[in-house]
PDB file of N, CA and C in Angstrom:
ATOM      1  N   MET A  13     -64.395 -65.529 -86.011  1.00 91.00           N
ATOM      2  CA  MET A  13     -64.037 -65.279 -84.924  1.00 91.00           C
ATOM      3  C   MET A  13     -63.562 -63.579 -84.860  1.00 91.00           C
ATOM      4  N   ILE A  14     -63.023 -63.914 -83.597  1.00 94.00           N
ATOM      5  CA  ILE A  14     -62.987 -61.803 -83.478  1.00 94.00           C
ATOM      6  C   ILE A  14     -61.154 -62.372 -82.816  1.00 94.00           C
ATOM      7  N   THR A  15     -60.881 -61.666 -83.371  1.00 96.00           N
ATOM      8  CA  THR A  15     -59.025 -61.597 -82.659  1.00 96.00           C
ATOM      9  C   THR A  15     -58.980 -60.351 -82.041  1.00 96.00           C
ATOM     10  N   ALA A  16     -58.645 -60.449 -80.633  1.00 96.00           N
ATOM     11  CA  ALA A  16     -57.248 -59.743 -79.926  1.00 96.00           C
ATOM     12  C   ALA A  16     -55.980 -59.739 -79.318  1.00 96.00           C
ATOM     13  N   LEU A  17     -55.502 -58.850 -79.536  1.00 97.00           N
ATOM     14  CA  LEU A  17     -53.662 -58.985 -79.178  1.00 97.00           C
ATOM     15  C   LEU A  17     -53.735 -58.278 -77.309  1.00 97.00           C
ATOM     16  N   ALA A  18     -53.817 -58.812 -76.921  1.00 97.00           N
ATOM     17  CA  ALA A  18     -53.387 -58.633 -75.090  1.00 97.00           C
ATOM     18  C   ALA A  18     -52.095 -58.678 -74.810  1.00 97.00           C
ATOM     19  N   SER A  19     -51.845 -56.913 -74.173  1.00 98.00           N
ATOM     20  CA  SER A  19     -50.155 -57.192 -73.816  1.00 98.00           C
ATOM     21  C   SER A  19     -50.338 -57.705 -72.225  1.00 98.00           C
ATOM     22  N   ILE A  20     -49.266 -58.091 -71.586  1.00 98.00           N
ATOM     23  CA  ILE A  20     -49.822 -58.208 -70.771  1.00 98.00           C
ATOM     24  C   ILE A  20     -48.237 -57.784 -69.669  1.00 98.00           C
ATOM     25  N   ILE A  21     -48.578 -57.797 -69.083  1.00 98.00           N
ATOM     26  CA  ILE A  21     -47.224 -57.199 -68.372  1.00 98.00           C
ATOM     27  C   ILE A  21     -47.254 -58.024 -66.691  1.00 98.00           C
ATOM     28  N   VAL A  22     -45.884 -58.633 -66.583  1.00 98.00           N
ATOM     29  CA  VAL A  22     -45.490 -59.721 -66.096  1.00 98.00           C
ATOM     30  C   VAL A  22     -44.276 -59.571 -65.035  1.00 98.00           C
ATOM     31  N   VAL A  23     -44.803 -60.073 -63.601  1.00 98.00           N
ATOM     32  CA  VAL A  23     -43.334 -59.771 -62.469  1.00 98.00           C
ATOM     33  C   VAL A  23     -42.515 -60.582 -63.086  1.00 98.00           C
ATOM     34  N   SER A  24     -41.191 -60.088 -63.580  1.00 95.00           N
ATOM     35  CA  SER A  24     -40.225 -60.390 -64.254  1.00 95.00           C
ATOM     36  C   SER A  24     -39.369 -62.280 -64.248  1.00 95.00           C
ATOM     37  N   SER A  25     -39.437 -62.647 -62.638  1.00 97.00           N
ATOM     38  CA  SER A  25     -39.425 -63.834 -62.701  1.00 97.00           C
ATOM     39  C   SER A  25     -39.941 -64.802 -62.780  1.00 97.00           C
ATOM     40  N   ARG A  26     -41.273 -64.562 -62.912  1.00 97.00           N
ATOM     41  CA  ARG A  26     -42.330 -65.535 -63.675  1.00 97.00           C
ATOM     42  C   ARG A  26     -42.615 -65.797 -64.645  1.00 97.00           C
ATOM     43  N   ILE A  27     -42.607 -64.952 -65.570  1.00 98.00           N
ATOM     44  CA  ILE A  27     -42.296 -64.817 -67.369  1.00 98.00           C
ATOM     45  C   ILE A  27     -42.703 -66.174 -67.886  1.00 98.00           C
ATOM     46  N   PRO A  28     -42.046 -67.127 -67.199  1.00 98.00           N
ATOM     47  CA  PRO A  28     -42.070 -68.020 -68.224  1.00 98.00           C
ATOM     48  C   PRO A  28     -43.412 -69.183 -67.807  1.00 98.00           C
ATOM     49  N   GLU A  29     -43.497 -68.734 -66.668  1.00 98.00           N
ATOM     50  CA  GLU A  29     -44.630 -70.115 -65.747  1.00 98.00           C
ATOM     51  C   GLU A  29     -45.841 -69.261 -66.199  1.00 98.00           C
ATOM     52  N   VAL A  30     -46.055 -67.715 -66.478  1.00 98.00           N
ATOM     53  CA  VAL A  30     -47.186 -67.279 -66.636  1.00 98.00           C
ATOM     54  C   VAL A  30     -47.426 -67.311 -68.372  1.00 98.00           C
ATOM     55  N   ALA A  31     -46.423 -67.193 -69.359  1.00 98.00           N
ATOM     56  CA  ALA A  31     -46.367 -67.244 -70.282  1.00 98.00           C
ATOM     57  C   ALA A  31     -47.500 -68.901 -70.615  1.00 98.00           C
ATOM     58  N   GLN A  32     -47.080 -69.504 -69.424  1.00 98.00           N
ATOM     59  CA  GLN A  32     -47.342 -71.181 -70.024  1.00 98.00           C
ATOM     60  C   GLN A  32     -48.819 -71.368 -69.765  1.00 98.00           C
ATOM     61  N   GLU A  33     -49.040 -70.859 -68.262  1.00 98.00           N
ATOM     62  CA  GLU A  33     -50.510 -71.203 -67.898  1.00 98.00           C
ATOM     63  C   GLU A  33     -51.662 -70.090 -69.036  1.00 98.00           C
ATOM     64  N   ILE A  34     -51.347 -69.342 -69.485  1.00 98.00           N
ATOM     65  CA  ILE A  34     -51.774 -68.449 -69.975  1.00 98.00           C
ATOM     66  C   ILE A  34     -51.949 -69.029 -71.906  1.00 98.00           C
ATOM     67  N   ALA A  35     -51.100 -69.961 -72.153  1.00 98.00           N
ATOM     68  CA  ALA A  35     -50.994 -70.203 -72.847  1.00 98.00           C
ATOM     69  C   ALA A  35     -52.022 -71.642 -73.227  1.00 98.00           C
ATOM     70  N   ASP A  36     -52.670 -71.952 -71.719  1.00 98.00           N
ATOM     71  CA  ASP A  36     -53.251 -73.056 -71.868  1.00 98.00           C
ATOM     72  C   ASP A  36     -54.796 -72.811 -71.215  1.00 98.00           C
ATOM     73  N   ILE A  37     -54.719 -71.107 -71.365  1.00 98.00           N
ATOM     74  CA  ILE A  37     -56.361 -70.327 -71.311  1.00 98.00           C
ATOM     75  C   ILE A  37     -56.991 -71.219 -72.585  1.00 98.00           C
ATOM     76  N   PRO A  38     -58.583 -71.703 -72.844  1.00 97.00           N
ATOM     77  CA  PRO A  38     -58.971 -71.635 -73.676  1.00 97.00           C
ATOM     78  C   PRO A  38     -59.372 -70.482 -74.451  1.00 97.00           C
ATOM     79  N   GLY A  39     -59.020 -70.494 -75.679  1.00 97.00           N
ATOM     80  CA  GLY A  39     -59.016 -69.007 -76.622  1.00 97.00           C
ATOM     81  C   GLY A  39     -57.694 -68.021 -76.895  1.00 97.00           C
ATOM     82  N   VAL A  40     -56.721 -68.566 -76.440  1.00 98.00           N
ATOM     83  CA  VAL A  40     -55.513 -68.109 -76.454  1.00 98.00           C
ATOM     84  C   VAL A  40     -55.197 -69.123 -77.116  1.00 98.00           C
ATOM     85  N   GLU A  41     -55.307 -68.812 -78.325  1.00 97.00           N
ATOM     86  CA  GLU A  41     -54.413 -68.797 -79.352  1.00 97.00           C
ATOM     87  C   GLU A  41     -52.417 -68.808 -79.368  1.00 97.00           C
ATOM     88  N   THR A  42     -51.718 -68.089 -78.792  1.00 97.00           N
ATOM     89  CA  THR A  42     -50.872 -68.241 -78.854  1.00 97.00           C
ATOM     90  C   THR A  42     -49.825 -66.636 -77.711  1.00 97.00           C
ATOM     91  N   VAL A  43     -48.775 -67.217 -77.494  1.00 98.00           N
ATOM     92  CA  VAL A  43     -48.335 -66.340 -76.297  1.00 98.00           C
ATOM     93  C   VAL A  43     -47.142 -66.287 -76.886  1.00 98.00           C
ATOM     94  N   TYR A  44     -46.862 -64.901 -77.238  1.00 98.00           N
ATOM     95  CA  TYR A  44     -45.073 -64.396 -77.327  1.00 98.00           C
ATOM     96  C   TYR A  44     -44.438 -63.838 -76.239  1.00 98.00           C
ATOM     97  N   SER A  45     -43.473 -64.481 -75.992  1.00 98.00           N
ATOM     98  CA  SER A  45     -42.528 -63.292 -74.871  1.00 98.00           C
ATOM     99  C   SER A  45     -41.548 -62.494 -76.102  1.00 98.00           C
ATOM    100  N   VAL A  46     -41.835 -60.601 -75.571  1.00 97.00           N
ATOM    101  CA  VAL A  46     -41.659 -59.758 -75.976  1.00 97.00           C
ATOM    102  C   VAL A  46     -40.872 -58.839 -75.619  1.00 97.00           C
ATOM    103  N   THR A  47     -40.290 -57.564 -76.088  1.00 97.00           N
ATOM    104  CA  THR A  47     -38.925 -56.904 -75.427  1.00 97.00           C
ATOM    105  C   THR A  47     -39.812 -55.656 -75.319  1.00 97.00           C
ATOM    106  N   GLY A  48     -39.881 -54.684 -74.952  1.00 96.00           N
ATOM    107  CA  GLY A  48     -40.474 -53.292 -75.434  1.00 96.00           C
ATOM    108  C   GLY A  48     -41.336 -53.041 -73.801  1.00 96.00           C
ATOM    109  N   ASP A  49     -42.236 -52.133 -74.137  1.00 97.00           N
ATOM    110  CA  ASP A  49     -42.858 -51.981 -72.227  1.00 97.00           C
ATOM    111  C   ASP A  49     -44.268 -52.761 -71.463  1.00 97.00           C
ATOM    112  N   VAL A  50     -44.258 -54.133 -72.583  1.00 98.00           N
ATOM    113  CA  VAL A  50     -44.867 -55.501 -71.790  1.00 98.00           C
ATOM    114  C   VAL A  50     -44.152 -56.442 -71.925  1.00 98.00           C
ATOM    115  N   ASP A  51     -44.532 -57.609 -71.485  1.00 98.00           N
ATOM    116  CA  ASP A  51     -43.839 -58.724 -71.552  1.00 98.00           C
ATOM    117  C   ASP A  51     -43.866 -59.969 -72.250  1.00 98.00           C
ATOM    118  N   LEU A  52     -45.376 -60.046 -71.927  1.00 98.00           N
ATOM    119  CA  LEU A  52     -45.815 -61.298 -72.891  1.00 98.00           C
ATOM    120  C   LEU A  52     -47.335 -60.263 -73.865  1.00 98.00           C
ATOM    121  N   VAL A  53     -47.425 -61.174 -75.439  1.00 98.00           N
ATOM    122  CA  VAL A  53     -48.347 -60.357 -76.193  1.00 98.00           C
ATOM    123  C   VAL A  53     -48.971 -62.193 -76.217  1.00 98.00           C
ATOM    124  N   ALA A  54     -50.077 -61.834 -75.688  1.00 98.00           N
ATOM    125  CA  ALA A  54     -51.065 -63.263 -76.181  1.00 98.00           C
ATOM    126  C   ALA A  54     -52.285 -63.136 -77.558  1.00 98.00           C
ATOM    127  N   ILE A  55     -52.585 -63.540 -78.751  1.00 97.00           N
ATOM    128  CA  ILE A  55     -53.075 -63.617 -79.141  1.00 97.00           C
ATOM    129  C   ILE A  55     -54.331 -64.840 -78.842  1.00 97.00           C
ATOM    130  N   VAL A  56     -55.662 -63.790 -78.814  1.00 97.00           N
ATOM    131  CA  VAL A  56     -57.429 -64.427 -78.027  1.00 97.00           C
ATOM    132  C   VAL A  56     -58.435 -64.294 -79.221  1.00 97.00           C
ATOM    133  N   THR A  57     -58.707 -65.581 -79.024  1.00 96.00           N
ATOM    134  CA  THR A  57     -60.062 -65.291 -80.426  1.00 96.00           C
ATOM    135  C   THR A  57     -61.044 -65.975 -79.477  1.00 96.00           C
ATOM    136  N   VAL A  58     -61.456 -65.578 -80.136  1.00 96.00           N
ATOM    137  CA  VAL A  58     -63.731 -65.719 -79.298  1.00 96.00           C
ATOM    138  C   VAL A  58     -64.631 -65.484 -80.450  1.00 96.00           C
ATOM    139  N   ARG A  59     -65.332 -66.212 -80.202  1.00 96.00           N
ATOM    140  CA  ARG A  59     -66.834 -66.225 -81.448  1.00 96.00           C
ATOM    141  C   ARG A  59     -68.027 -64.577 -81.261  1.00 96.00           C
ATOM    142  N   ARG A  60     -67.665 -64.236 -79.833  1.00 94.00           N
ATOM    143  CA  ARG A  60     -68.213 -62.976 -79.863  1.00 94.00           C
ATOM    144  C   ARG A  60     -67.475 -62.100 -78.516  1.00 94.00           C
ATOM    145  N   HIS A  61     -67.683 -60.930 -78.672  1.00 91.00           N
ATOM    146  CA  HIS A  61     -67.129 -59.799 -78.290  1.00 91.00           C
ATOM    147  C   HIS A  61     -66.868 -60.026 -76.884  1.00 91.00           C
ATOM    148  N   GLU A  62     -68.173 -60.049 -75.966  1.00 92.00           N
ATOM    149  CA  GLU A  62     -68.499 -60.639 -75.202  1.00 92.00           C
ATOM    150  C   GLU A  62     -67.953 -61.369 -74.333  1.00 92.00           C
ATOM    151  N   GLU A  63     -66.974 -62.459 -75.389  1.00 93.00           N
ATOM    152  CA  GLU A  63     -66.045 -63.610 -74.499  1.00 93.00           C
ATOM    153  C   GLU A  63     -64.911 -63.233 -73.778  1.00 93.00           C
ATOM    154  N   PHE A  64     -64.164 -61.932 -74.702  1.00 91.00           N
ATOM    155  CA  PHE A  64     -63.339 -61.938 -74.259  1.00 91.00           C
ATOM    156  C   PHE A  64     -63.228 -61.260 -72.573  1.00 91.00           C
ATOM    157  N   ALA A  65     -64.024 -60.705 -72.386  1.00 92.00           N
ATOM    158  CA  ALA A  65     -64.305 -60.463 -71.233  1.00 92.00           C
ATOM    159  C   ALA A  65     -63.427 -61.407 -69.880  1.00 92.00           C
ATOM    160  N   GLY A  66     -64.420 -62.619 -70.346  1.00 94.00           N
ATOM    161  CA  GLY A  66     -63.987 -64.277 -69.138  1.00 94.00           C
ATOM    162  C   GLY A  66     -62.765 -64.725 -69.850  1.00 94.00           C
ATOM    163  N   VAL A  67     -62.057 -64.571 -71.099  1.00 96.00           N
ATOM    164  CA  VAL A  67     -60.755 -64.886 -71.456  1.00 96.00           C
ATOM    165  C   VAL A  67     -60.208 -63.984 -70.589  1.00 96.00           C
ATOM    166  N   ILE A  68     -60.058 -62.679 -70.991  1.00 94.00           N
ATOM    167  CA  ILE A  68     -59.050 -61.472 -70.427  1.00 94.00           C
ATOM    168  C   ILE A  68     -59.077 -60.920 -68.935  1.00 94.00           C
ATOM    169  N   ALA A  69     -60.220 -60.722 -68.702  1.00 92.00           N
ATOM    170  CA  ALA A  69     -60.223 -60.192 -67.029  1.00 92.00           C
ATOM    171  C   ALA A  69     -60.313 -61.505 -66.447  1.00 92.00           C
ATOM    172  N   ASP A  70     -61.444 -62.146 -66.620  1.00 95.00           N
ATOM    173  CA  ASP A  70     -60.893 -63.866 -65.672  1.00 95.00           C
ATOM    174  C   ASP A  70     -59.805 -64.521 -65.679  1.00 95.00           C
ATOM    175  N   ARG A  71     -59.539 -64.851 -66.685  1.00 97.00           N
ATOM    176  CA  ARG A  71     -58.448 -66.327 -67.028  1.00 97.00           C
ATOM    177  C   ARG A  71     -57.063 -65.201 -66.664  1.00 97.00           C
ATOM    178  N   ILE A  72     -56.672 -64.522 -67.963  1.00 97.00           N
ATOM    179  CA  ILE A  72     -55.328 -63.704 -67.905  1.00 97.00           C
ATOM    180  C   ILE A  72     -54.830 -63.426 -66.718  1.00 97.00           C
ATOM    181  N   GLY A  73     -56.010 -62.278 -66.560  1.00 96.00           N
ATOM    182  CA  GLY A  73     -55.744 -60.889 -65.213  1.00 96.00           C
ATOM    183  C   GLY A  73     -55.770 -61.708 -64.030  1.00 96.00           C
ATOM    184  N   LYS A  74     -55.544 -62.712 -63.582  1.00 97.00           N
ATOM    185  CA  LYS A  74     -55.976 -63.789 -63.003  1.00 97.00           C
ATOM    186  C   LYS A  74     -55.187 -64.403 -62.586  1.00 97.00           C
ATOM    187  N   VAL A  75     -54.232 -65.021 -63.617  1.00 98.00           N
ATOM    188  CA  VAL A  75     -53.149 -65.682 -63.434  1.00 98.00           C
ATOM    189  C   VAL A  75     -51.846 -64.793 -62.426  1.00 98.00           C
ATOM    190  N   GLU A  76     -51.605 -66.007 -61.541  1.00 97.00           N
ATOM    191  CA  GLU A  76     -50.098 -65.230 -60.341  1.00 97.00           C
ATOM    192  C   GLU A  76     -49.342 -65.114 -61.422  1.00 97.00           C
ATOM    193  N   GLY A  77     -49.069 -63.670 -61.156  1.00 98.00           N
ATOM    194  CA  GLY A  77     -47.811 -62.891 -61.811  1.00 98.00           C
ATOM    195  C   GLY A  77     -48.231 -62.072 -62.354  1.00 98.00           C
ATOM    196  N   VAL A  78     -50.004 -61.779 -62.897  1.00 98.00           N
ATOM    197  CA  VAL A  78     -49.741 -60.765 -63.829  1.00 98.00           C
ATOM    198  C   VAL A  78     -49.963 -59.252 -63.516  1.00 98.00           C
ATOM    199  N   LEU A  79     -49.239 -58.469 -63.968  1.00 98.00           N
ATOM    200  CA  LEU A  79     -49.559 -57.289 -62.902  1.00 98.00           C
ATOM    201  C   LEU A  79     -50.836 -56.404 -64.369  1.00 98.00           C
ATOM    202  N   ASP A  80     -50.637 -56.129 -65.114  1.00 97.00           N
ATOM    203  CA  ASP A  80     -51.240 -55.161 -65.692  1.00 97.00           C
ATOM    204  C   ASP A  80     -51.636 -55.982 -67.312  1.00 97.00           C
ATOM    205  N   THR A  81     -52.956 -55.719 -68.075  1.00 97.00           N
ATOM    206  CA  THR A  81     -53.217 -55.933 -69.679  1.00 97.00           C
ATOM    207  C   THR A  81     -53.583 -55.267 -70.189  1.00 97.00           C
ATOM    208  N   THR A  82     -53.623 -54.583 -71.323  1.00 96.00           N
ATOM    209  CA  THR A  82     -53.973 -54.272 -72.438  1.00 96.00           C
ATOM    210  C   THR A  82     -54.439 -54.886 -73.438  1.00 96.00           C
ATOM    211  N   THR A  83     -55.625 -54.538 -74.263  1.00 96.00           N
ATOM    212  CA  THR A  83     -55.794 -55.161 -74.790  1.00 96.00           C
ATOM    213  C   THR A  83     -56.758 -54.696 -76.434  1.00 96.00           C
ATOM    214  N   ASN A  84     -55.920 -54.975 -77.404  1.00 96.00           N
ATOM    215  CA  ASN A  84     -56.647 -54.398 -78.561  1.00 96.00           C
ATOM    216  C   ASN A  84     -57.008 -55.556 -79.540  1.00 96.00           C
ATOM    217  N   ILE A  85     -58.669 -54.864 -79.710  1.00 95.00           N
ATOM    218  CA  ILE A  85     -58.913 -56.076 -81.250  1.00 95.00           C
ATOM    219  C   ILE A  85     -58.928 -55.632 -82.394  1.00 95.00           C
ATOM    220  N   ALA A  86     -58.516 -56.632 -82.490  1.00 94.00           N
ATOM    221  CA  ALA A  86     -58.565 -56.708 -84.147  1.00 94.00           C
ATOM    222  C   ALA A  86     -59.769 -56.051 -85.183  1.00 94.00           C
ATOM    223  N   PHE A  87     -60.093 -55.430 -86.271  1.00 91.00           N
ATOM    224  CA  PHE A  87     -60.995 -55.096 -87.787  1.00 91.00           C
ATOM    225  C   PHE A  87     -59.989 -56.008 -88.419  1.00 91.00           C
ATOM    226  N   ALA A  88     -59.349 -56.314 -88.597  1.00 90.00           N
ATOM    227  CA  ALA A  88     -58.398 -56.289 -90.011  1.00 90.00           C
ATOM    228  C   ALA A  88     -57.029 -57.199 -90.259  1.00 90.00           C
ATOM    229  N   ALA A  89     -57.102 -58.216 -90.885  1.00 87.00           N
ATOM    230  CA  ALA A  89     -55.811 -58.724 -90.618  1.00 87.00           C
ATOM    231  C   ALA A  89     -54.949 -58.412 -92.383  1.00 87.00           C
ATOM    232  N   TYR A  90     -53.901 -58.648 -92.225  1.00 87.00           N
ATOM    233  CA  TYR A  90     -52.937 -58.258 -93.299  1.00 87.00           C
ATOM    234  C   TYR A  90     -51.768 -59.541 -92.851  1.00 87.00           C
ATOM    235  N   SER A  91     -51.172 -60.014 -94.105  1.00 80.00           N
ATOM    236  CA  SER A  91     -50.235 -60.454 -94.119  1.00 80.00           C
ATOM    237  C   SER A  91     -49.257 -60.624 -95.093  1.00 80.00           C
ATOM    238  N   ALA A  92     -48.087 -61.295 -95.204  1.00 74.00           N
ATOM    239  CA  ALA A  92     -47.068 -60.884 -96.487  1.00 74.00           C
ATOM    240  C   ALA A  92     -48.402 -61.535 -97.798  1.00 74.00           C
ATOM    241  N   ARG A  93     -48.704 -62.627 -97.675  1.00 70.00           N
ATOM    242  CA  ARG A  93     -49.407 -63.510 -98.348  1.00 70.00           C
ATOM    243  C   ARG A  93     -50.430 -62.509 -98.989  1.00 70.00           C
ATOM    244  N   ASP A  94     -51.707 -62.035 -98.297  1.00 60.00           N
ATOM    245  CA  ASP A  94     -52.245 -61.252 -98.654  1.00 60.00           C
ATOM    246  C   ASP A  94     -51.346 -60.500 -99.615  1.00 60.00           C
ATOM    247  N   LEU A  95     -50.836 -59.239 -98.890  1.00 53.00           N
ATOM    248  CA  LEU A  95     -50.139 -58.122 -99.759  1.00 53.00           C
ATOM    249  C   LEU A  95     -49.472 -58.715-100.859  1.00 53.00           C
ATOM    250  N   GLY A  96     -48.800 -59.427-101.103  1.00 55.00           N
ATOM    251  CA  GLY A  96     -48.064 -60.243-102.494  1.00 55.00           C
ATOM    252  C   GLY A  96     -49.114 -60.533-103.826  1.00 55.00           C
ATOM    253  N   GLU A  97     -50.580 -60.893-102.829  1.00 58.00           N
ATOM    254  CA  GLU A  97     -51.262 -60.691-103.960  1.00 58.00           C
ATOM    255  C   GLU A  97     -51.898 -59.984-104.251  1.00 58.00           C
ATOM    256  N   GLY A  98     -52.215 -58.780-103.725  1.00 54.00           N
ATOM    257  CA  GLY A  98     -53.091 -57.272-103.721  1.00 54.00           C
ATOM    258  C   GLY A  98     -51.826 -57.178-105.053  1.00 54.00           C
ATOM    259  N   PHE A  99     -50.927 -57.197-104.788  1.00 51.00           N
ATOM    260  CA  PHE A  99     -49.693 -56.041-106.188  1.00 51.00           C
ATOM    261  C   PHE A  99     -50.124 -57.153-107.378  1.00 51.00           C
ATOM    262  N   SER A 100     -50.429 -58.454-107.254  1.00 52.00           N
ATOM    263  CA  SER A 100     -50.171 -59.205-108.784  1.00 52.00           C
ATOM    264  C   SER A 100     -51.781 -59.090-109.358  1.00 52.00           C
ATOM    265  N   LEU A 101     -52.455 -58.279-108.910  1.00 52.00           N
ATOM    266  CA  LEU A 101     -53.187 -58.103-109.585  1.00 52.00           C
ATOM    267  C   LEU A 101     -53.679 -57.752-110.812  1.00 52.00           C
ATOM    268  N   GLY A 102     -54.241 -58.092-111.744  1.00 53.00           N
ATOM    269  CA  GLY A 102     -53.939 -57.632-112.824  1.00 53.00           C
ATOM    270  C   GLY A 102     -52.581 -58.318-114.094  1.00 53.00           C
ATOM    271  N   GLU A 103     -51.939 -58.851-112.933  1.00 52.00           N
ATOM    272  CA  GLU A 103     -50.252 -59.696-114.119  1.00 52.00           C
ATOM    273  C   GLU A 103     -51.018 -61.097-113.902  1.00 52.00           C
ATOM    274  N   ASP A 104     -50.299 -61.240-115.243  1.00 54.00           N
ATOM    275  CA  ASP A 104     -50.017 -62.662-115.966  1.00 54.00           C
ATOM    276  C   ASP A 104     -49.133 -63.086-115.604  1.00 54.00           C
ATOM    277  N   PRO A 105     -49.512 -64.289-115.074  1.00 53.00           N
ATOM    278  CA  PRO A 105     -49.043 -65.318-113.503  1.00 53.00           C
ATOM    279  C   PRO A 105     -47.960 -66.088-115.296  1.00 53.00           C
ATOM    280  N   ALA A 106     -48.518 -66.559-115.613  1.00 57.00           N
ATOM    281  CA  ALA A 106     -47.546 -67.265-116.857  1.00 57.00           C
ATOM    282  C   ALA A 106     -46.849 -66.279-117.511  1.00 57.00           C
ATOM    283  N   ALA A 107     -46.552 -64.897-117.375  1.00 54.00           N
ATOM    284  CA  ALA A 107     -46.248 -64.146-117.917  1.00 54.00           C
ATOM    285  C   ALA A 107     -44.205 -64.063-117.462  1.00 54.00           C
ATOM    286  N   GLY A 108     -44.547 -64.208-115.890  1.00 51.00           N
ATOM    287  CA  GLY A 108     -43.262 -64.350-115.612  1.00 51.00           C
ATOM    288  C   GLY A 108     -41.870 -64.305-116.045  1.00 51.00           C
TER     289      GLY A 108
END
């Protein structure tokens, strides 16, 4: 699966409604209401790069109240768990 983060600027009076409509779009995993330069961030996952256009431009971009989107495609994922496992390499967990 390929993941993208779609940053979305929305008419402020419709943020909750737009967030729910976007969350209901197939391919959208999660929608976050955020602070900063954008109003919402959607996590989008697809099988092929070509599918992003269908989800982001054709679906998210056409939700009433969406003013603009910017998409960042992820090429690597990190988490606290991944980092912790990396730092423990070579350590004997039984020695703890």
